[in-house]
mmCIF file of C-alpha atoms in Angstrom:
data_model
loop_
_atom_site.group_PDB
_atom_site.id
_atom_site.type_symbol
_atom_site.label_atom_id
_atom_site.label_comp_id
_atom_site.label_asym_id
_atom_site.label_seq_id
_atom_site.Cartn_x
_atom_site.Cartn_y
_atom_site.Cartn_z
ATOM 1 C CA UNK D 791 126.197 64.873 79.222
ATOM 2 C CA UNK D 792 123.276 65.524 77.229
ATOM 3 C CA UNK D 793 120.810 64.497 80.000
ATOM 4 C CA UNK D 794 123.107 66.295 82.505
ATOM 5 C CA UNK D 795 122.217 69.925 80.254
ATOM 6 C CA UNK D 796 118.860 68.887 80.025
ATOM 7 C CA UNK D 797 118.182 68.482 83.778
ATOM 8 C CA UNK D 798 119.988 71.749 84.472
ATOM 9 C CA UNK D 799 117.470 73.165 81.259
ATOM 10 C CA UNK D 800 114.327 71.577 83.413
ATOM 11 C CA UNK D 801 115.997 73.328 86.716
ATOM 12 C CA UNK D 802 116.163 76.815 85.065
ATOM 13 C CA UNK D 803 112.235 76.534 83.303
ATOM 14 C CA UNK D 804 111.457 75.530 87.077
ATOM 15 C CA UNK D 805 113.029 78.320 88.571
ATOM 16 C CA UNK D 806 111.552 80.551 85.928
ATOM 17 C CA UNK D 807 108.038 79.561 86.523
ATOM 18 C CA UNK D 808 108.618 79.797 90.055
ATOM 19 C CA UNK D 809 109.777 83.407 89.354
ATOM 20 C CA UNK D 810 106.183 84.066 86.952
ATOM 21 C CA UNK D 811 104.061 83.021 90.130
ATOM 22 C CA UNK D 812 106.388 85.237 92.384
ATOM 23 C CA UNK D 813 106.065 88.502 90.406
ATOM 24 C CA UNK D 814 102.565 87.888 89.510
ATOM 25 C CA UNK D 815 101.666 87.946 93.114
ATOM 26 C CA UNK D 816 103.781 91.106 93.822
ATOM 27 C CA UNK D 817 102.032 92.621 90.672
ATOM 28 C CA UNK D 818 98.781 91.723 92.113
ATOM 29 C CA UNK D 819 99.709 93.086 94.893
ATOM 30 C CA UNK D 820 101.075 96.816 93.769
ATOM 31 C CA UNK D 821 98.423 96.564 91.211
ATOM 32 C CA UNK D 822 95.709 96.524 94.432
ATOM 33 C CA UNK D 823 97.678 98.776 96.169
ATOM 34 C CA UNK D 824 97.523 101.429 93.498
ATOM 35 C CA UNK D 825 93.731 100.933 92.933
ATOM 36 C CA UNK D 826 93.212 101.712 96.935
ATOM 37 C CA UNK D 827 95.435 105.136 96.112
ATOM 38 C CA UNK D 828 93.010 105.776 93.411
ATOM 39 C CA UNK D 829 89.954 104.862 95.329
ATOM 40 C CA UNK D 830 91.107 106.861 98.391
ATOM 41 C CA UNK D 831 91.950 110.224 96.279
ATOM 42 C CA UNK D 832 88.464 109.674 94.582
ATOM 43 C CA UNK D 833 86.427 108.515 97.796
ATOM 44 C CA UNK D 834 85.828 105.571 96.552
ATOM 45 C CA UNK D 835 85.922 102.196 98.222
ATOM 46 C CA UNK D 836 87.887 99.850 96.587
ATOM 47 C CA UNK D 837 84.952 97.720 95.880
ATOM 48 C CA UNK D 838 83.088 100.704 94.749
ATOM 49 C CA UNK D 839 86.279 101.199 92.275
ATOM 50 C CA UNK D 840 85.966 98.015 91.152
ATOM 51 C CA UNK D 841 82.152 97.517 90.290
ATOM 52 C CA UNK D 842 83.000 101.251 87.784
ATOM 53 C CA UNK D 843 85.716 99.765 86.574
ATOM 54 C CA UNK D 844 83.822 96.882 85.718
ATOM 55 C CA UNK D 845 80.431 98.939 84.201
ATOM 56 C CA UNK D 846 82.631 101.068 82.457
ATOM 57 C CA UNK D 847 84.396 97.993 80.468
ATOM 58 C CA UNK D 848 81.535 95.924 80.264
ATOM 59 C CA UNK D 849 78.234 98.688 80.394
ATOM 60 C CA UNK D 850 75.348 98.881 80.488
ATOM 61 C CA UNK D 851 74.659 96.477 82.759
ATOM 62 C CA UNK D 852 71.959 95.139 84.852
ATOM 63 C CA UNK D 853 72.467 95.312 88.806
ATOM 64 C CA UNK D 854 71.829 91.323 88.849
ATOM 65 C CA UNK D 855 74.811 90.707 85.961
ATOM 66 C CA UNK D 856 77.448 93.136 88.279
ATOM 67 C CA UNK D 857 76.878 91.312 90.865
ATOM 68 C CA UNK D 858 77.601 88.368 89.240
ATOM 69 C CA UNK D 859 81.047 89.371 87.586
ATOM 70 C CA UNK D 860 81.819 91.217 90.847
ATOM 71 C CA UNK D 861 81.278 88.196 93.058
ATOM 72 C CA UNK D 862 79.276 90.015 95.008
ATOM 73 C CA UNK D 863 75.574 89.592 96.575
ATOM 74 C CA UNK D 864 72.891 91.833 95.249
ATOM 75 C CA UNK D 865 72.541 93.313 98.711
ATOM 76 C CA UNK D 866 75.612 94.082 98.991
ATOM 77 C CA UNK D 867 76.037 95.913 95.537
ATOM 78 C CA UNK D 868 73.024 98.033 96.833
ATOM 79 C CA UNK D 869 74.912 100.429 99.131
ATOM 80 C CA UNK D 870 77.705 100.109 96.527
ATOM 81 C CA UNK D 871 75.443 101.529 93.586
ATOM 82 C CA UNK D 872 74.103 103.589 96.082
ATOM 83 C CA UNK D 873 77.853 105.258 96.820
ATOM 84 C CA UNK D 874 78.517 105.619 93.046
ATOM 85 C CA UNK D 875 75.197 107.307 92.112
ATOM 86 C CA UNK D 876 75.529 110.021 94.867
ATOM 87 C CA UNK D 877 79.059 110.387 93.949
ATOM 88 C CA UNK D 878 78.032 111.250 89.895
ATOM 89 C CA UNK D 879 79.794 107.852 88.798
ATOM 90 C CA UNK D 880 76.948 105.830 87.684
ATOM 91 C CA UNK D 881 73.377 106.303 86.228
ATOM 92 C CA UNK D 882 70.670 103.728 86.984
ATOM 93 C CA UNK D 883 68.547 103.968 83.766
ATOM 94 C CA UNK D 884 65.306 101.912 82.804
ATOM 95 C CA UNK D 885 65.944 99.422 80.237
ATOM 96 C CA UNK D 886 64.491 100.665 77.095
ATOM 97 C CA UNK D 887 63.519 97.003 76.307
ATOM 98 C CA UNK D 888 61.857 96.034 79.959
ATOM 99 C CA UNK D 889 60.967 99.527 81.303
ATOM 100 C CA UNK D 890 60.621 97.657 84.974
ATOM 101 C CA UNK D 891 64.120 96.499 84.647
ATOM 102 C CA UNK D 892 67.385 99.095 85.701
ATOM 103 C CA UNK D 893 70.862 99.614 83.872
ATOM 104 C CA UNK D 894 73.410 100.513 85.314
ATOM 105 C CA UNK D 895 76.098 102.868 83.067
ATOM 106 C CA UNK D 896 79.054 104.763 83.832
ATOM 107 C CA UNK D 897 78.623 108.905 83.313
ATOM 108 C CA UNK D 898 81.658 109.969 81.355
ATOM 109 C CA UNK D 899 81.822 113.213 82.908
ATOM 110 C CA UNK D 900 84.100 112.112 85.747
ATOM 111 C CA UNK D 901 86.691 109.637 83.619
ATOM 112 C CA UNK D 902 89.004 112.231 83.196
ATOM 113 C CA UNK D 903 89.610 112.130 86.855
ATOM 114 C CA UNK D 904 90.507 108.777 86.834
ATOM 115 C CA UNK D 905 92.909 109.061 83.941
ATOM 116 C CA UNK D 906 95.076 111.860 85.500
ATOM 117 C CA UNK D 907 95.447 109.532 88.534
ATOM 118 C CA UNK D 908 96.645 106.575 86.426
ATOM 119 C CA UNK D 909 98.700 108.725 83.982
ATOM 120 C CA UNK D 910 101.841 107.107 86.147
ATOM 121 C CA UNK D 911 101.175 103.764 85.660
ATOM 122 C CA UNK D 912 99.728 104.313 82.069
ATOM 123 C CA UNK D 913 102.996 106.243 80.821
ATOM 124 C CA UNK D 914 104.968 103.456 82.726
ATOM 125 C CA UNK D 915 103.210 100.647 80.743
ATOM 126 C CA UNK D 916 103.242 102.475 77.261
ATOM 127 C CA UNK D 917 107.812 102.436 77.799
ATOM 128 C CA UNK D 918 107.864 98.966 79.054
ATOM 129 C CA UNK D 919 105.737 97.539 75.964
ATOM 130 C CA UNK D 920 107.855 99.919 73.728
ATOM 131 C CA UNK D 921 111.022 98.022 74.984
ATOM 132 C CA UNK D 922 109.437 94.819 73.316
ATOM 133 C CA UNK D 923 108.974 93.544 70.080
ATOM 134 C CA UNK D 924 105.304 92.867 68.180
ATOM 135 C CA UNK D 925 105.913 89.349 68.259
ATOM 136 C CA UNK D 926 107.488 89.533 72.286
ATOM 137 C CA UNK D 927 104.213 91.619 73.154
ATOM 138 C CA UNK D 928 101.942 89.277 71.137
ATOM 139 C CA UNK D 929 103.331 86.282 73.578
ATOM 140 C CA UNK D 930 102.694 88.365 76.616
ATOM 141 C CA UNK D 931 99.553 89.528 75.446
ATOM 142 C CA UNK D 932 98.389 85.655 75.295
ATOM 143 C CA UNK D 933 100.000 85.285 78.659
ATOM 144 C CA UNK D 934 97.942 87.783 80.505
ATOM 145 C CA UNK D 935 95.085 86.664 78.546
ATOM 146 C CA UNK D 936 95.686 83.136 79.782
ATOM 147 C CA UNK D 937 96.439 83.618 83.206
ATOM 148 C CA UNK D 938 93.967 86.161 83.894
ATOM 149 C CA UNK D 939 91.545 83.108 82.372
ATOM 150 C CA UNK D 940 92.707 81.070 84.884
ATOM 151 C CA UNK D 941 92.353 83.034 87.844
ATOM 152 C CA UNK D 942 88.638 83.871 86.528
ATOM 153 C CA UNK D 943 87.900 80.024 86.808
ATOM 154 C CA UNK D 944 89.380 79.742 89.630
ATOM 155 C CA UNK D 945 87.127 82.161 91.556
ATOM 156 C CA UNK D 946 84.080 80.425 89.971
ATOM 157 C CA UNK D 947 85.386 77.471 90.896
ATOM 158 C CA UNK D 948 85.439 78.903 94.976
ATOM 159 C CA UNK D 949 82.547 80.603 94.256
ATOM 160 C CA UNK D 950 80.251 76.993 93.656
#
């Protein structure tokens, strides 16, 4: 009997973990969705969004190391710099400690406008984590953590 609850335990952690992968692709997938809503209502290509998103979290930073956490070549992030300076997103400054290299940071003056348009999803997030405990949040925290770990190495790994 006891092997007979355990198989139907191994089933059900199966079907569960088959139901992780599910939603995480539907979350990717709203999750992309919502950042082309943003982009469009800001004029901003979605890779254009994404390069901000990433020298506002991670700024300043040289055009050479965006276009290495972007995945992207350093042509390419050209027009894309290009797009976000005309636009009042981004400042290309000279780096105090190589005056012939560039930084790139984000220009706060223009966050607000992002906020408002993820207000929605923000307020959304802060009643679903309420719903949870500290230790519950503490095991999704590591989750996300984990996972988004693991779909980091996997695009290096395609990117070799």
């Amino acid at each position: 009997m006891s092997s007979i609850v355990h198989g139907g335990s191994g089933q059900r952690k199966g079907t569960l973990k088959a139901a992780i992968r599910d939603s995480l692709r539907e979350l990717g997938t709203q999750l992309s969705l919502l950042n082309h809503r943003v982009g469009t209502r800001l004029e901003l290509k979605d890779v254009d969004l994404d390069c901000l998103d990433l020298i506002v979290r991670h700024g300043p930073l040289s055009p050479s190391a965006l276009a290495r956490q972007a995945g992207l070549h350093p042509a390419t992030l050209t027009g894309i710099l290009d797009r976000l300076e005309r636009g009042r997103w981004v400042a290309r400054d000279r780096d105090p400690s190589d005056r012939r290299a560039v930084l790139l940071r984000a220009l706060r003056d223009r966050g607000g406008e992002i906020l408002r348009l993820y207000a929605g999803m923000n307020g959304s997030m802060e009643k679903i984590c309420s719903s949870y405990t500290e230790s519950e949040l503490e095991v999704i925290a590591d989750f996300i953590r984990r996972t988004t770990e693991a779909g980091r190495n996997a695009a290096d790994e395609l990117a070799q």
